[in-house]
PDB file of C-alpha atoms in Angstrom:
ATOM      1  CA  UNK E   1     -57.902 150.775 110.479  1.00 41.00           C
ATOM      2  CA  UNK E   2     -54.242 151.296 109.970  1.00 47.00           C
ATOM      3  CA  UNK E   3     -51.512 149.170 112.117  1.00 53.00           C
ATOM      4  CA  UNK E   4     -48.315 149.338 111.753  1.00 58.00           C
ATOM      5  CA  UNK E   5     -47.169 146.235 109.606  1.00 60.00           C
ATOM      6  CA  UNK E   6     -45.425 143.654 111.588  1.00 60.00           C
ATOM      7  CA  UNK E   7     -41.396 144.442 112.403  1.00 66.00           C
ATOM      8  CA  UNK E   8     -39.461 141.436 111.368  1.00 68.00           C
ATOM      9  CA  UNK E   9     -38.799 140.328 115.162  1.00 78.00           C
ATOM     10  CA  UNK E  10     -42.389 140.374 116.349  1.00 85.00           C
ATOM     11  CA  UNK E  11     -44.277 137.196 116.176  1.00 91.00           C
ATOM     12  CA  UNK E  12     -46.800 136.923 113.356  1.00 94.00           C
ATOM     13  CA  UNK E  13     -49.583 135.903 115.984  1.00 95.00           C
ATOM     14  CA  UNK E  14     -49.340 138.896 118.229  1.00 94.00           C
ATOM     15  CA  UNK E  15     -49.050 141.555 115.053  1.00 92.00           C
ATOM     16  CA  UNK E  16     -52.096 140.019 113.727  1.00 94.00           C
ATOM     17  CA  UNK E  17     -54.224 140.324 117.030  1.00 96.00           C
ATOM     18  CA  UNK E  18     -52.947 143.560 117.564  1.00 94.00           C
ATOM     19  CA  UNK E  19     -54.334 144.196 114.395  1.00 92.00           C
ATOM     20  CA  UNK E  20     -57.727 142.109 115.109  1.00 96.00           C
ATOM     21  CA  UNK E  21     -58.506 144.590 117.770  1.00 97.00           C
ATOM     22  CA  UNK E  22     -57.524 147.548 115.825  1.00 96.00           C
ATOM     23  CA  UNK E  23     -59.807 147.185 113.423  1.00 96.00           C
ATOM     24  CA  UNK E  24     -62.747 146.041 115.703  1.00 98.00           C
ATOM     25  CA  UNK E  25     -62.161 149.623 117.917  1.00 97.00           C
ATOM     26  CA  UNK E  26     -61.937 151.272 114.206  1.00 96.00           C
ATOM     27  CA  UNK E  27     -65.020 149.870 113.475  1.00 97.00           C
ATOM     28  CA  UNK E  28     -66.842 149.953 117.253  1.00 97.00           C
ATOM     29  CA  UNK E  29     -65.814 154.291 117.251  1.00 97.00           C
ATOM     30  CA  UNK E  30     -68.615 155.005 114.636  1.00 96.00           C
ATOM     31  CA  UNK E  31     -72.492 154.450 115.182  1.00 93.00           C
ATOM     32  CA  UNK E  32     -73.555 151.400 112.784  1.00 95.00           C
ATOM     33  CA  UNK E  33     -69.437 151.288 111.328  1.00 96.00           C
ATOM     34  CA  UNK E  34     -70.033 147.521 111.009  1.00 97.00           C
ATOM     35  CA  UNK E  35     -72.965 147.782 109.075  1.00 96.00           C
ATOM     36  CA  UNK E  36     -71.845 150.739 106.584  1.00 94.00           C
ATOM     37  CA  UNK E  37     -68.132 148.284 105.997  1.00 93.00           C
ATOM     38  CA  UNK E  38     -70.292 145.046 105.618  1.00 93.00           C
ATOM     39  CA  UNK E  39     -72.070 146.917 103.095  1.00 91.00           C
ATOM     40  CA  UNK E  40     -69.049 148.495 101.532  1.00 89.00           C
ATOM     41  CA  UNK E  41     -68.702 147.391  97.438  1.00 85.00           C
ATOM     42  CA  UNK E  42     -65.548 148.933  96.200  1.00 88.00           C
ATOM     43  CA  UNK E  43     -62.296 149.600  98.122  1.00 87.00           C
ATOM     44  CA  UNK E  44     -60.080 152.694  97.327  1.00 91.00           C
ATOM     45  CA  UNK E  45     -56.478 152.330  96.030  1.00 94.00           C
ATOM     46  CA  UNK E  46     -54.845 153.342  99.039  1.00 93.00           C
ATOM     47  CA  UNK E  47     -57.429 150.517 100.757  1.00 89.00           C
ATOM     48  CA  UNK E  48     -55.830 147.893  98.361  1.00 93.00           C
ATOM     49  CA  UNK E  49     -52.046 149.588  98.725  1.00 94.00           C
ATOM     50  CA  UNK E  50     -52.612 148.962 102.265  1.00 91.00           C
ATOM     51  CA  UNK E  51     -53.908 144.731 102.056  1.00 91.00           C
ATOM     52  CA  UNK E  52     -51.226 144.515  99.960  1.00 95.00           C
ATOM     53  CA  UNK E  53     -48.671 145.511 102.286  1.00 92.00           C
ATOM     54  CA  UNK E  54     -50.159 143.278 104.943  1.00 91.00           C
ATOM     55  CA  UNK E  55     -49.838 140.342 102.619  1.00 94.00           C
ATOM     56  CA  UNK E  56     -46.455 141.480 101.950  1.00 93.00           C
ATOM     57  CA  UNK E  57     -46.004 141.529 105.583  1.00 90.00           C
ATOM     58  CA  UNK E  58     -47.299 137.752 105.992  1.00 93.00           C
ATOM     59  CA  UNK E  59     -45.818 136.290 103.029  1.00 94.00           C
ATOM     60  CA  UNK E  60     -42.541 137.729 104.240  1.00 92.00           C
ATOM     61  CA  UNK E  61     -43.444 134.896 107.785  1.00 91.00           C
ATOM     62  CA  UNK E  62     -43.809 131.950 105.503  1.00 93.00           C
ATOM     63  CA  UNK E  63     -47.577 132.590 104.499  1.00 96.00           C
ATOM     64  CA  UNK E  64     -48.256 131.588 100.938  1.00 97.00           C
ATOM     65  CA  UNK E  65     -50.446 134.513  99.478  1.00 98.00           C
ATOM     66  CA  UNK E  66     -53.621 132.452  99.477  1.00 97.00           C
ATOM     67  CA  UNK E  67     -53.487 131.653 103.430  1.00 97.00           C
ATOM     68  CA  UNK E  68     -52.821 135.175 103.619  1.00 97.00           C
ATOM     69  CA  UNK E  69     -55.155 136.482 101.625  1.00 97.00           C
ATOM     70  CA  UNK E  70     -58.000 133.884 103.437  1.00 97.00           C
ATOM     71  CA  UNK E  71     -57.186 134.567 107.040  1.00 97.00           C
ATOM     72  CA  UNK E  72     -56.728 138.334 106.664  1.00 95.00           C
ATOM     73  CA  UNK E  73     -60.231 137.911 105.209  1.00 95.00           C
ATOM     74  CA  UNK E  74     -61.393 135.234 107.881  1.00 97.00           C
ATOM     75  CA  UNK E  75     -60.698 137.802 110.707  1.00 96.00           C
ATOM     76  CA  UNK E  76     -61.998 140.692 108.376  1.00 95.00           C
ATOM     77  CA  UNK E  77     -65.565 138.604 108.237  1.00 96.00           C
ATOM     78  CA  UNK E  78     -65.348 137.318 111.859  1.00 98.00           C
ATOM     79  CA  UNK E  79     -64.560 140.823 113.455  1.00 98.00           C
ATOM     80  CA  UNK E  80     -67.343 142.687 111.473  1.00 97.00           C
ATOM     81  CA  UNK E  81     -70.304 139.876 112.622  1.00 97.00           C
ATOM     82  CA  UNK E  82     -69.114 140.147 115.831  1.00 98.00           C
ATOM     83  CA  UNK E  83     -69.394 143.840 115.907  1.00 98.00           C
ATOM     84  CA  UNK E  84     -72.349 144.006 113.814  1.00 97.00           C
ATOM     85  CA  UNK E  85     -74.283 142.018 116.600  1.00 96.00           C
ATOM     86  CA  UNK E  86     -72.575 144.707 119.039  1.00 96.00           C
ATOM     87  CA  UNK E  87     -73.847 147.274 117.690  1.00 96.00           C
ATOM     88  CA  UNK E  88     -77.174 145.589 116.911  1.00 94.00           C
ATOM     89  CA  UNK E  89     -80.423 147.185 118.651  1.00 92.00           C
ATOM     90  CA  UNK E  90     -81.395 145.154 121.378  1.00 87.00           C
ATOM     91  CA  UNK E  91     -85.070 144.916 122.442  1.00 87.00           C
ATOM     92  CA  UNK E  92     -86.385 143.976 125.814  1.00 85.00           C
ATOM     93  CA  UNK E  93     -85.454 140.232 126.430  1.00 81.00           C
ATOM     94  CA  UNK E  94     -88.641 138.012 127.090  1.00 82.00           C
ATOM     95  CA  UNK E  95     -88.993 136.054 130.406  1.00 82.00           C
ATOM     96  CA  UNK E  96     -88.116 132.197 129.657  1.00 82.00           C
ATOM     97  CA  UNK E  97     -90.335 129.814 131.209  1.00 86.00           C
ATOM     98  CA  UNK E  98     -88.608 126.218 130.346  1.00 91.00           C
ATOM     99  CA  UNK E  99     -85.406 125.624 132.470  1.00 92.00           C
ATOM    100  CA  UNK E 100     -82.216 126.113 130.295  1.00 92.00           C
ATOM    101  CA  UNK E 101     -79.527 124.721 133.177  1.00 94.00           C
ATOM    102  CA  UNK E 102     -76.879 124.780 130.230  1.00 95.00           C
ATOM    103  CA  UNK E 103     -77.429 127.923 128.765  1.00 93.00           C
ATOM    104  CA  UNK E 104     -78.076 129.339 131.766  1.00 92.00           C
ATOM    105  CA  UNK E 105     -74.556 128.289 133.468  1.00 95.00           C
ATOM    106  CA  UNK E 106     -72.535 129.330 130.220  1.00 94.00           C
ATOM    107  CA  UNK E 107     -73.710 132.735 130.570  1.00 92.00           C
ATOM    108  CA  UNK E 108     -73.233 132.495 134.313  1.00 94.00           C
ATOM    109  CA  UNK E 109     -69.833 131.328 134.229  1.00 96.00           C
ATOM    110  CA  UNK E 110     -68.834 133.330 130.979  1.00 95.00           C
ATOM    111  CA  UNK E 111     -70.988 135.894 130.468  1.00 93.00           C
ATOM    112  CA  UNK E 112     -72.259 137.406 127.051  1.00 93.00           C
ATOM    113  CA  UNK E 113     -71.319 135.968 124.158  1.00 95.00           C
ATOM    114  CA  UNK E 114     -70.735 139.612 123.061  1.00 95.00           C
ATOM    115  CA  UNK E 115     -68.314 140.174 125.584  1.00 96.00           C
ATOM    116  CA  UNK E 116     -64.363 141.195 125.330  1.00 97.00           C
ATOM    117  CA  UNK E 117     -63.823 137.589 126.439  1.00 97.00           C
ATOM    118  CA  UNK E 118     -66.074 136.132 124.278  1.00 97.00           C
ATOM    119  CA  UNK E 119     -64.345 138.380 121.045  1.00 98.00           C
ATOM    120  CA  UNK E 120     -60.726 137.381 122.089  1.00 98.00           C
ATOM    121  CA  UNK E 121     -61.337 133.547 122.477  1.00 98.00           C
ATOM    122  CA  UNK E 122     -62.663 133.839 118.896  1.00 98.00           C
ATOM    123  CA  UNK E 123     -59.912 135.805 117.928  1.00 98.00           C
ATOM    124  CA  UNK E 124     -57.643 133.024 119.718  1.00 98.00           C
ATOM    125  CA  UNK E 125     -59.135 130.982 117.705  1.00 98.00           C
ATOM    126  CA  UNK E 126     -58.456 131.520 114.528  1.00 98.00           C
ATOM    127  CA  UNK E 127     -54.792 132.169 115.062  1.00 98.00           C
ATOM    128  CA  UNK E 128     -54.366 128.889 116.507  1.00 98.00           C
ATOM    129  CA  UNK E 129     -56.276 127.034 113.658  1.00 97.00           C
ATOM    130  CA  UNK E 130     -54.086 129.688 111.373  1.00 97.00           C
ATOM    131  CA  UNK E 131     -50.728 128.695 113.035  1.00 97.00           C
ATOM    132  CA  UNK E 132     -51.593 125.038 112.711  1.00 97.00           C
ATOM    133  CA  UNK E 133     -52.643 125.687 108.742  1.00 95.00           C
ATOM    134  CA  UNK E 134     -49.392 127.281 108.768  1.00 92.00           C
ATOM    135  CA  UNK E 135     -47.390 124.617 110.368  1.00 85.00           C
TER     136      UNK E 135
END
């Protein structure tokens, strides 16, 4: 999951979405890759050579290394639970007999919560409530 660090005139938003969705495809292109990273003890040096550049990267926009550190991770955590429930064997749904008129127009008028739109408001998400940290 390597993307290019951020060049000085691109907003720090868009780098780290771009990034976001790198690392989600990284992780979608393997059978079960959520669930062998979320497992993952022990990162390599070129793993940590890597974060640290990011940081580097973020720091460089005004981040103090704790923010960075925490929403790097934030999006780390949120990206693999998303993916892991992706990737997560689904059995046959069972008929629901009690009316559900909420639930039932949400996925209606949204769709799955495991869908591309459902991952990027997420992702929206925490870049907003990062930006606003930020100030």
């Amino acid at each position: 999951m390597s993307t290019p660090l951020a060049r000085r005139e691109e907003p720090w938003q868009e780098w780290l979405a771009q990034h976001a969705r790198a690392y989600r495809a990284s992780l979608l292109a393997h059978r079960d890759g959520a669930r062998v990273v979320a497992g993952a003890t022990a990162l390599s040096l070129e793993t940590l050579r890597m974060f640290e550049g990011e940081l580097a990267a973020m720091t460089d926009r005004g981040f103090t290394p704790v923010l960075a550190v925490r929403t790097i991770s934030t999006l780390t955590h949120y990206i693999t639970g998303f993916v892991l429930q992706e990737q997560a064997p689904r059995p046959p749904g069972q008929p629901v007999e009690e009316p559900m008129p909420i639930l039932t127009e949400s996925l209606r008028a949204g769709g799955s919560p495991l869908s591309e739109d459902a991952f990027e408001h997420g992702l929206h998400v925490i870049i907003t409530g990062t930006a606003a940290t930020l100030g």
